[in-house]
Amino acid sequence: MGGWAIAVHGGAGVDPNLPNERQEEAKRLLNRCLDIGISALRSNLSAIDVVELVVRELETDPLFNSGRGSALTEKGTVEMEASIMDGPKRRCGAVSGLTTVKNPISLARLVMDKTPHSYLGFAGAEEFARKQGVELVDNEYFITEDNVGMLKLAKEANSILFDYRIPTLTTCGGSAAMENQLQMNGLPISLYAPETVGCVVVDKQGHCAAATSTGGLMNKMTGRIGDSPLIGSGTYACDLVAVSCTGEGEAIIRSTLAREVAAVMEYKGLNLHEAVDYVIKTRLDEGKAGLIAVSKNGEVACGFNTTGMFRGCATEDGFMEVGVW
């Protein structure tokens, strides 16, 4: 065993004009989450407990797109989704369409631990949450002033916003237009939308776990489900590796991105860094995404084909790093 390791992300796709103060704010949050995870691992908490703990912290802070601060639907409401997976027996839990659950990742954990199912959505998930006595809040709790402004901009452009693709207003005809779908930038930073969050951990016993949580796309259709709650797409863990993805949900779904990392390690014999690099370069077609991963041997890796990705990682041997670009 190579010791414990942890990685955390706050989303792939970063505007290159992101102000320094916003970058530092994101780095402080990532560092805080790493410190929480490191302390828990040093206290011998299991990998599955640590990923839940860290993602709860990310959901509570409005900086990134999960829990409080989630992106808004076309109706101006929040519908959140999350998933969690425990590597040793590939147990998993996922939820979608949450509107009142303060910490979606913990409800996903309860689906895994307290039901015979792997996935609950919408009214059924909310009913399960009430029966389990989890903390509930009004939908307004999740809505921030910044996201209300971004939804307004999206509606003026008549576009769905990927978390890092914001429409620019044009003066031609006085209308709003969407940037080329292959471009990510060109928006005043005051309207920048943060992204999905996730955490992957391998503990001292070599057990891997992964968790991912998001509010989805700005101005998405009500009922839309992305990659984050889909096991094998946005989240995956087994006895070999744990992966959490971020970026274009539909591209991640088509490529079963998280599972692909494990697959090429199993079937092609690649190590973790080789597997992450291979999957990002060959499995996304024209999609834009990123991921974090840890292996049972205590390795940690990240990969992305976007301008940047909010991320941080640490290992038992003292290595610790937080980055944006």
mmCIF file of C-alpha atoms in Angstrom:
data_model
loop_
_atom_site.group_PDB
_atom_site.id
_atom_site.type_symbol
_atom_site.label_atom_id
_atom_site.label_comp_id
_atom_site.label_asym_id
_atom_site.label_seq_id
_atom_site.Cartn_x
_atom_site.Cartn_y
_atom_site.Cartn_z
ATOM 1 C CA MET A 1 0.000 0.000 0.000
ATOM 2 C CA GLY A 2 1.184 3.500 -0.813
ATOM 3 C CA GLY A 3 -0.672 5.279 2.006
ATOM 4 C CA TRP A 4 -3.714 7.484 1.864
ATOM 5 C CA ALA A 5 -4.401 10.101 -0.823
ATOM 6 C CA ILE A 6 -7.147 12.620 -1.476
ATOM 7 C CA ALA A 7 -8.174 14.849 -4.373
ATOM 8 C CA VAL A 8 -10.951 17.411 -4.597
ATOM 9 C CA HIS A 9 -12.341 19.495 -7.454
ATOM 10 C CA GLY A 10 -14.569 22.522 -7.861
ATOM 11 C CA GLY A 11 -15.201 22.152 -11.565
ATOM 12 C CA ALA A 12 -13.502 22.142 -14.956
ATOM 13 C CA GLY A 13 -13.562 25.148 -17.254
ATOM 14 C CA VAL A 14 -12.193 28.401 -15.879
ATOM 15 C CA ASP A 15 -12.368 31.813 -17.521
ATOM 16 C CA PRO A 16 -8.767 32.963 -18.171
ATOM 17 C CA ASN A 17 -9.810 36.440 -17.018
ATOM 18 C CA LEU A 18 -10.867 35.163 -13.599
ATOM 19 C CA PRO A 19 -9.835 37.882 -11.117
ATOM 20 C CA ASN A 20 -7.057 37.024 -8.701
ATOM 21 C CA GLU A 21 -9.336 37.534 -5.715
ATOM 22 C CA ARG A 22 -11.779 34.953 -7.071
ATOM 23 C CA GLN A 23 -8.934 32.523 -7.721
ATOM 24 C CA GLU A 24 -7.672 32.984 -4.170
ATOM 25 C CA GLU A 25 -11.159 32.499 -2.761
ATOM 26 C CA ALA A 26 -11.458 29.207 -4.622
ATOM 27 C CA LYS A 27 -8.000 28.099 -3.478
ATOM 28 C CA ARG A 28 -8.853 28.869 0.146
ATOM 29 C CA LEU A 29 -11.974 26.725 -0.075
ATOM 30 C CA LEU A 30 -10.064 23.866 -1.709
ATOM 31 C CA ASN A 31 -7.338 24.096 0.920
ATOM 32 C CA ARG A 32 -9.940 24.050 3.681
ATOM 33 C CA CYS A 33 -11.546 20.952 2.202
ATOM 34 C CA LEU A 34 -8.178 19.228 1.873
ATOM 35 C CA ASP A 35 -7.393 20.036 5.496
ATOM 36 C CA ILE A 36 -10.724 18.534 6.562
ATOM 37 C CA GLY A 37 -10.032 15.408 4.545
ATOM 38 C CA ILE A 38 -6.436 15.057 5.736
ATOM 39 C CA SER A 39 -7.477 15.403 9.369
ATOM 40 C CA ALA A 40 -10.170 12.760 8.891
ATOM 41 C CA LEU A 41 -7.752 10.360 7.192
ATOM 42 C CA ARG A 42 -5.186 10.831 9.946
ATOM 43 C CA SER A 43 -7.989 9.953 12.397
ATOM 44 C CA ASN A 44 -8.511 6.693 10.488
ATOM 45 C CA LEU A 45 -11.884 7.546 8.974
ATOM 46 C CA SER A 46 -12.754 5.327 6.031
ATOM 47 C CA ALA A 47 -12.540 6.590 2.456
ATOM 48 C CA ILE A 48 -16.321 6.608 2.064
ATOM 49 C CA ASP A 49 -16.749 8.719 5.213
ATOM 50 C CA VAL A 50 -14.103 11.183 4.079
ATOM 51 C CA VAL A 51 -15.537 11.824 0.605
ATOM 52 C CA GLU A 52 -18.970 12.470 2.115
ATOM 53 C CA LEU A 53 -17.498 14.823 4.717
ATOM 54 C CA VAL A 54 -15.537 16.841 2.168
ATOM 55 C CA VAL A 55 -18.362 17.138 -0.363
ATOM 56 C CA ARG A 56 -20.747 18.273 2.393
ATOM 57 C CA GLU A 57 -18.352 21.141 3.051
ATOM 58 C CA LEU A 58 -18.332 22.049 -0.653
ATOM 59 C CA GLU A 59 -22.140 21.884 -0.815
ATOM 60 C CA THR A 60 -22.458 24.253 2.147
ATOM 61 C CA ASP A 61 -20.226 26.937 0.637
ATOM 62 C CA PRO A 62 -21.941 28.885 -2.205
ATOM 63 C CA LEU A 63 -18.740 29.392 -4.228
ATOM 64 C CA PHE A 64 -19.108 26.318 -6.445
ATOM 65 C CA ASN A 65 -22.131 24.791 -8.186
ATOM 66 C CA SER A 66 -23.502 22.340 -5.628
ATOM 67 C CA GLY A 67 -25.869 22.643 -2.702
ATOM 68 C CA ARG A 68 -26.104 26.325 -1.845
ATOM 69 C CA GLY A 69 -25.036 28.187 -4.983
ATOM 70 C CA SER A 70 -26.428 25.597 -7.407
ATOM 71 C CA ALA A 71 -27.295 26.581 -10.971
ATOM 72 C CA LEU A 72 -30.937 27.451 -11.669
ATOM 73 C CA THR A 73 -33.442 25.700 -13.893
ATOM 74 C CA GLU A 74 -35.431 27.488 -16.570
ATOM 75 C CA LYS A 75 -38.072 28.120 -13.892
ATOM 76 C CA GLY A 76 -35.607 29.794 -11.554
ATOM 77 C CA THR A 77 -35.536 26.909 -9.087
ATOM 78 C CA VAL A 78 -32.781 24.538 -7.988
ATOM 79 C CA GLU A 79 -32.734 20.799 -8.798
ATOM 80 C CA MET A 80 -29.633 19.149 -7.369
ATOM 81 C CA GLU A 81 -28.073 15.741 -7.906
ATOM 82 C CA ALA A 82 -25.263 13.725 -6.380
ATOM 83 C CA SER A 83 -23.732 10.267 -6.179
ATOM 84 C CA ILE A 84 -21.333 8.369 -3.970
ATOM 85 C CA MET A 85 -19.553 5.042 -4.456
ATOM 86 C CA ASP A 86 -17.602 2.770 -2.130
ATOM 87 C CA GLY A 87 -14.899 0.873 -3.988
ATOM 88 C CA PRO A 88 -14.427 -2.406 -2.051
ATOM 89 C CA LYS A 89 -17.838 -3.876 -2.980
ATOM 90 C CA ARG A 90 -18.833 -1.236 -5.527
ATOM 91 C CA ARG A 91 -21.752 -0.148 -3.388
ATOM 92 C CA CYS A 92 -23.298 3.107 -4.553
ATOM 93 C CA GLY A 93 -26.083 5.612 -4.031
ATOM 94 C CA ALA A 94 -27.383 8.452 -6.163
ATOM 95 C CA VAL A 95 -30.092 11.131 -6.103
ATOM 96 C CA SER A 96 -31.565 13.597 -8.580
ATOM 97 C CA GLY A 97 -34.156 16.351 -8.626
ATOM 98 C CA LEU A 98 -33.609 17.482 -5.043
ATOM 99 C CA THR A 99 -35.139 20.820 -4.118
ATOM 100 C CA THR A 100 -35.034 20.958 -0.309
ATOM 101 C CA VAL A 101 -32.224 18.633 0.863
ATOM 102 C CA LYS A 102 -29.417 20.747 2.299
ATOM 103 C CA ASN A 103 -26.689 18.169 1.584
ATOM 104 C CA PRO A 104 -27.513 15.972 -1.427
ATOM 105 C CA ILE A 105 -24.371 13.863 -1.017
ATOM 106 C CA SER A 106 -25.528 12.643 2.390
ATOM 107 C CA LEU A 107 -28.889 11.607 0.972
ATOM 108 C CA ALA A 108 -27.033 9.671 -1.734
ATOM 109 C CA ARG A 109 -25.081 7.963 1.069
ATOM 110 C CA LEU A 110 -28.357 7.044 2.785
ATOM 111 C CA VAL A 111 -29.697 5.564 -0.460
ATOM 112 C CA MET A 112 -26.610 3.366 -0.508
ATOM 113 C CA ASP A 113 -26.761 2.417 3.177
ATOM 114 C CA LYS A 114 -30.481 2.333 3.965
ATOM 115 C CA THR A 115 -32.275 1.108 0.833
ATOM 116 C CA PRO A 116 -32.062 -1.879 -1.514
ATOM 117 C CA HIS A 117 -31.732 0.596 -4.395
ATOM 118 C CA SER A 118 -28.932 2.583 -5.994
ATOM 119 C CA TYR A 119 -30.782 5.649 -7.277
ATOM 120 C CA LEU A 120 -33.765 7.724 -6.148
ATOM 121 C CA GLY A 121 -35.075 10.828 -7.896
ATOM 122 C CA PHE A 122 -37.398 13.790 -7.516
ATOM 123 C CA ALA A 123 -40.523 13.260 -5.347
ATOM 124 C CA GLY A 124 -39.410 9.810 -4.248
ATOM 125 C CA ALA A 125 -36.008 11.079 -3.171
ATOM 126 C CA GLU A 126 -37.564 13.992 -1.288
ATOM 127 C CA GLU A 127 -39.982 11.644 0.489
ATOM 128 C CA PHE A 128 -37.096 9.362 1.445
ATOM 129 C CA ALA A 129 -35.213 12.385 2.804
ATOM 130 C CA ARG A 130 -38.139 13.320 5.044
ATOM 131 C CA LYS A 131 -38.428 9.775 6.350
ATOM 132 C CA GLN A 132 -34.701 9.700 7.121
ATOM 133 C CA GLY A 133 -34.884 12.991 8.988
ATOM 134 C CA VAL A 134 -32.160 14.738 7.002
ATOM 135 C CA GLU A 135 -31.907 18.511 7.190
ATOM 136 C CA LEU A 136 -34.334 20.235 4.826
ATOM 137 C CA VAL A 137 -34.437 23.906 3.816
ATOM 138 C CA ASP A 138 -36.544 26.079 1.529
ATOM 139 C CA ASN A 139 -35.491 26.122 -2.115
ATOM 140 C CA GLU A 140 -34.607 29.805 -1.730
ATOM 141 C CA TYR A 141 -31.701 28.813 0.534
ATOM 142 C CA PHE A 142 -29.802 27.461 -2.492
ATOM 143 C CA ILE A 143 -30.371 30.488 -4.742
ATOM 144 C CA THR A 144 -27.695 33.185 -4.900
ATOM 145 C CA GLU A 145 -27.862 36.669 -6.382
ATOM 146 C CA ASP A 146 -25.097 35.830 -8.870
ATOM 147 C CA ASN A 147 -27.022 32.848 -10.216
ATOM 148 C CA VAL A 148 -30.221 34.860 -10.565
ATOM 149 C CA GLY A 149 -28.256 37.269 -12.757
ATOM 150 C CA MET A 150 -26.791 34.467 -14.845
ATOM 151 C CA LEU A 151 -30.213 32.927 -15.399
ATOM 152 C CA LYS A 152 -31.483 36.277 -16.647
ATOM 153 C CA LEU A 153 -28.576 36.461 -19.086
ATOM 154 C CA ALA A 154 -29.225 32.895 -20.239
ATOM 155 C CA LYS A 155 -32.883 33.646 -20.906
ATOM 156 C CA GLU A 156 -31.973 36.786 -22.858
ATOM 157 C CA ALA A 157 -29.697 34.610 -24.992
ATOM 158 C CA ASN A 158 -32.330 31.861 -25.184
ATOM 159 C CA SER A 159 -29.580 29.401 -24.321
ATOM 160 C CA ILE A 160 -28.692 26.708 -21.856
ATOM 161 C CA LEU A 161 -25.459 27.561 -20.096
ATOM 162 C CA PHE A 162 -22.774 25.037 -19.450
ATOM 163 C CA ASP A 163 -21.290 26.103 -16.154
ATOM 164 C CA TYR A 164 -18.281 27.603 -17.890
ATOM 165 C CA ARG A 165 -19.898 28.706 -21.159
ATOM 166 C CA ILE A 166 -21.692 31.975 -20.736
ATOM 167 C CA PRO A 167 -23.395 33.864 -23.598
ATOM 168 C CA THR A 168 -22.087 37.266 -24.551
ATOM 169 C CA LEU A 169 -24.394 40.148 -25.359
ATOM 170 C CA THR A 170 -23.999 41.607 -28.818
ATOM 171 C CA THR A 171 -25.038 45.001 -30.107
ATOM 172 C CA CYS A 172 -26.048 43.666 -33.517
ATOM 173 C CA GLY A 173 -29.808 43.979 -33.512
ATOM 174 C CA GLY A 174 -29.756 44.432 -29.753
ATOM 175 C CA SER A 175 -30.002 40.690 -29.154
ATOM 176 C CA ALA A 176 -28.001 38.222 -27.123
ATOM 177 C CA ALA A 177 -26.020 35.458 -28.767
ATOM 178 C CA MET A 178 -24.262 32.341 -27.599
ATOM 179 C CA GLU A 179 -20.551 32.031 -28.106
ATOM 180 C CA ASN A 180 -19.421 29.290 -30.441
ATOM 181 C CA GLN A 181 -20.160 25.994 -28.683
ATOM 182 C CA LEU A 182 -16.487 25.060 -28.793
ATOM 183 C CA GLN A 183 -15.438 28.214 -26.977
ATOM 184 C CA MET A 184 -15.614 28.647 -23.240
ATOM 185 C CA ASN A 185 -14.619 32.188 -22.543
ATOM 186 C CA GLY A 186 -15.284 35.798 -23.471
ATOM 187 C CA LEU A 187 -17.612 36.695 -20.586
ATOM 188 C CA PRO A 188 -17.199 39.461 -18.020
ATOM 189 C CA ILE A 189 -16.086 37.660 -14.905
ATOM 190 C CA SER A 190 -18.909 39.062 -12.784
ATOM 191 C CA LEU A 191 -21.127 36.586 -14.616
ATOM 192 C CA TYR A 192 -18.808 33.604 -14.400
ATOM 193 C CA ALA A 193 -20.582 30.434 -13.235
ATOM 194 C CA PRO A 194 -18.689 27.969 -11.054
ATOM 195 C CA GLU A 195 -18.937 24.236 -11.575
ATOM 196 C CA THR A 196 -19.600 20.787 -10.133
ATOM 197 C CA VAL A 197 -17.730 19.519 -7.040
ATOM 198 C CA GLY A 198 -16.234 16.150 -6.210
ATOM 199 C CA CYS A 199 -13.829 14.234 -3.993
ATOM 200 C CA VAL A 200 -11.910 10.970 -4.319
ATOM 201 C CA VAL A 201 -10.034 9.228 -1.515
ATOM 202 C CA VAL A 202 -7.963 6.135 -0.872
ATOM 203 C CA ASP A 203 -7.524 5.381 2.826
ATOM 204 C CA LYS A 204 -4.753 3.616 4.742
ATOM 205 C CA GLN A 205 -6.339 0.246 4.015
ATOM 206 C CA GLY A 206 -6.191 0.895 0.272
ATOM 207 C CA HIS A 207 -9.979 1.291 -0.005
ATOM 208 C CA CYS A 208 -11.140 3.795 -2.639
ATOM 209 C CA ALA A 209 -14.271 5.970 -2.680
ATOM 210 C CA ALA A 210 -15.685 8.778 -4.819
ATOM 211 C CA ALA A 211 -18.409 11.413 -4.480
ATOM 212 C CA THR A 212 -19.775 14.053 -6.861
ATOM 213 C CA SER A 213 -22.436 16.753 -6.397
ATOM 214 C CA THR A 214 -23.874 19.471 -8.639
ATOM 215 C CA GLY A 215 -26.696 21.833 -9.446
ATOM 216 C CA GLY A 216 -26.295 21.077 -13.159
ATOM 217 C CA LEU A 217 -26.638 23.527 -16.034
ATOM 218 C CA MET A 218 -27.879 27.092 -15.819
ATOM 219 C CA ASN A 219 -31.317 27.448 -17.487
ATOM 220 C CA LYS A 220 -31.593 23.669 -17.865
ATOM 221 C CA MET A 221 -34.943 22.078 -18.579
ATOM 222 C CA THR A 222 -36.808 20.996 -15.483
ATOM 223 C CA GLY A 223 -36.093 17.292 -14.930
ATOM 224 C CA ARG A 224 -32.754 17.281 -16.743
ATOM 225 C CA ILE A 225 -30.288 14.751 -15.308
ATOM 226 C CA GLY A 226 -26.563 15.116 -15.913
ATOM 227 C CA ASP A 227 -23.544 12.908 -15.384
ATOM 228 C CA SER A 228 -22.924 13.621 -11.709
ATOM 229 C CA PRO A 229 -25.469 11.124 -10.305
ATOM 230 C CA LEU A 230 -24.749 8.488 -12.942
ATOM 231 C CA ILE A 231 -22.467 5.744 -11.675
ATOM 232 C CA GLY A 232 -19.794 5.036 -14.281
ATOM 233 C CA SER A 233 -20.168 8.444 -15.896
ATOM 234 C CA GLY A 234 -19.641 11.176 -13.316
ATOM 235 C CA THR A 235 -18.629 8.937 -10.414
ATOM 236 C CA TYR A 236 -16.973 5.543 -10.103
ATOM 237 C CA ALA A 237 -14.989 3.565 -7.535
ATOM 238 C CA CYS A 238 -13.801 -0.024 -7.357
ATOM 239 C CA ASP A 239 -11.020 -1.922 -5.594
ATOM 240 C CA LEU A 240 -8.498 -0.348 -8.005
ATOM 241 C CA VAL A 241 -9.389 3.323 -8.400
ATOM 242 C CA ALA A 242 -11.857 6.124 -7.594
ATOM 243 C CA VAL A 243 -12.869 8.849 -10.075
ATOM 244 C CA SER A 244 -15.003 12.019 -10.002
ATOM 245 C CA CYS A 245 -15.710 13.941 -13.209
ATOM 246 C CA THR A 246 -16.748 17.476 -14.106
ATOM 247 C CA GLY A 247 -17.580 19.337 -17.300
ATOM 248 C CA GLU A 248 -20.045 18.746 -20.130
ATOM 249 C CA GLY A 249 -22.437 16.245 -18.634
ATOM 250 C CA GLU A 250 -23.735 14.921 -21.905
ATOM 251 C CA ALA A 251 -20.200 14.259 -23.194
ATOM 252 C CA ILE A 252 -19.242 12.563 -19.932
ATOM 253 C CA ILE A 253 -22.353 10.385 -20.108
ATOM 254 C CA ARG A 254 -21.668 9.316 -23.687
ATOM 255 C CA SER A 255 -18.111 8.321 -22.829
ATOM 256 C CA THR A 256 -18.849 6.719 -19.417
ATOM 257 C CA LEU A 257 -15.792 8.723 -18.464
ATOM 258 C CA ALA A 258 -15.262 7.668 -14.847
ATOM 259 C CA ARG A 259 -15.577 3.961 -15.571
ATOM 260 C CA GLU A 260 -13.263 4.290 -18.570
ATOM 261 C CA VAL A 261 -10.371 5.194 -16.273
ATOM 262 C CA ALA A 262 -10.829 1.964 -14.335
ATOM 263 C CA ALA A 263 -11.387 -0.023 -17.525
ATOM 264 C CA VAL A 264 -8.132 0.951 -19.200
ATOM 265 C CA MET A 265 -6.270 0.264 -15.972
ATOM 266 C CA GLU A 266 -7.862 -3.184 -15.741
ATOM 267 C CA TYR A 267 -7.772 -4.214 -19.389
ATOM 268 C CA LYS A 268 -4.822 -2.270 -20.821
ATOM 269 C CA GLY A 269 -2.626 -2.413 -17.745
ATOM 270 C CA LEU A 270 -2.103 1.349 -17.610
ATOM 271 C CA ASN A 271 -1.073 3.053 -14.388
ATOM 272 C CA LEU A 272 -3.244 5.819 -12.952
ATOM 273 C CA HIS A 273 -1.553 8.753 -14.679
ATOM 274 C CA GLU A 274 -1.447 6.944 -18.020
ATOM 275 C CA ALA A 275 -5.114 5.996 -17.700
ATOM 276 C CA VAL A 276 -6.270 9.531 -16.891
ATOM 277 C CA ASP A 277 -4.251 10.995 -19.765
ATOM 278 C CA TYR A 278 -5.502 8.350 -22.207
ATOM 279 C CA VAL A 279 -9.165 8.811 -21.297
ATOM 280 C CA ILE A 280 -9.108 12.615 -21.449
ATOM 281 C CA LYS A 281 -7.367 12.560 -24.835
ATOM 282 C CA THR A 282 -9.322 9.762 -26.531
ATOM 283 C CA ARG A 283 -12.767 9.343 -24.981
ATOM 284 C CA LEU A 284 -14.352 12.793 -25.011
ATOM 285 C CA ASP A 285 -14.613 13.352 -28.765
ATOM 286 C CA GLU A 286 -15.250 17.112 -28.915
ATOM 287 C CA GLY A 287 -16.486 17.318 -25.336
ATOM 288 C CA LYS A 288 -14.834 19.398 -22.632
ATOM 289 C CA ALA A 289 -14.322 17.853 -19.204
ATOM 290 C CA GLY A 290 -11.940 17.033 -16.398
ATOM 291 C CA LEU A 291 -11.568 14.491 -13.631
ATOM 292 C CA ILE A 292 -9.707 13.640 -10.440
ATOM 293 C CA ALA A 293 -8.639 10.119 -9.479
ATOM 294 C CA VAL A 294 -6.786 8.112 -6.833
ATOM 295 C CA SER A 295 -5.525 4.541 -6.993
ATOM 296 C CA LYS A 296 -5.391 1.854 -4.320
ATOM 297 C CA ASN A 297 -1.611 2.354 -4.239
ATOM 298 C CA GLY A 298 -1.927 5.914 -2.987
ATOM 299 C CA GLU A 299 -1.387 7.635 -6.335
ATOM 300 C CA VAL A 300 -3.335 10.762 -7.210
ATOM 301 C CA ALA A 301 -3.944 12.293 -10.646
ATOM 302 C CA CYS A 302 -6.077 14.840 -12.452
ATOM 303 C CA GLY A 303 -6.715 15.564 -16.103
ATOM 304 C CA PHE A 304 -8.729 18.088 -18.104
ATOM 305 C CA ASN A 305 -9.016 19.487 -21.626
ATOM 306 C CA THR A 306 -10.569 22.782 -20.525
ATOM 307 C CA THR A 307 -8.828 26.071 -19.861
ATOM 308 C CA GLY A 308 -8.464 25.103 -16.221
ATOM 309 C CA MET A 309 -9.960 23.102 -13.361
ATOM 310 C CA PHE A 310 -10.336 24.032 -9.704
ATOM 311 C CA ARG A 311 -8.551 21.201 -7.919
ATOM 312 C CA GLY A 312 -6.430 20.155 -4.987
ATOM 313 C CA CYS A 313 -4.737 16.968 -3.832
ATOM 314 C CA ALA A 314 -2.645 15.594 -0.996
ATOM 315 C CA THR A 315 -0.879 12.344 -0.108
ATOM 316 C CA GLU A 316 0.316 10.740 3.097
ATOM 317 C CA ASP A 317 3.973 11.405 2.260
ATOM 318 C CA GLY A 318 3.404 15.152 2.665
ATOM 319 C CA PHE A 319 2.665 16.219 -0.916
ATOM 320 C CA MET A 320 -0.094 18.849 -1.195
ATOM 321 C CA GLU A 321 -1.084 21.019 -4.143
ATOM 322 C CA VAL A 322 -3.947 23.324 -5.106
ATOM 323 C CA GLY A 323 -4.349 24.633 -8.652
ATOM 324 C CA VAL A 324 -6.636 26.398 -11.071
ATOM 325 C CA TRP A 325 -4.851 26.373 -14.445
#
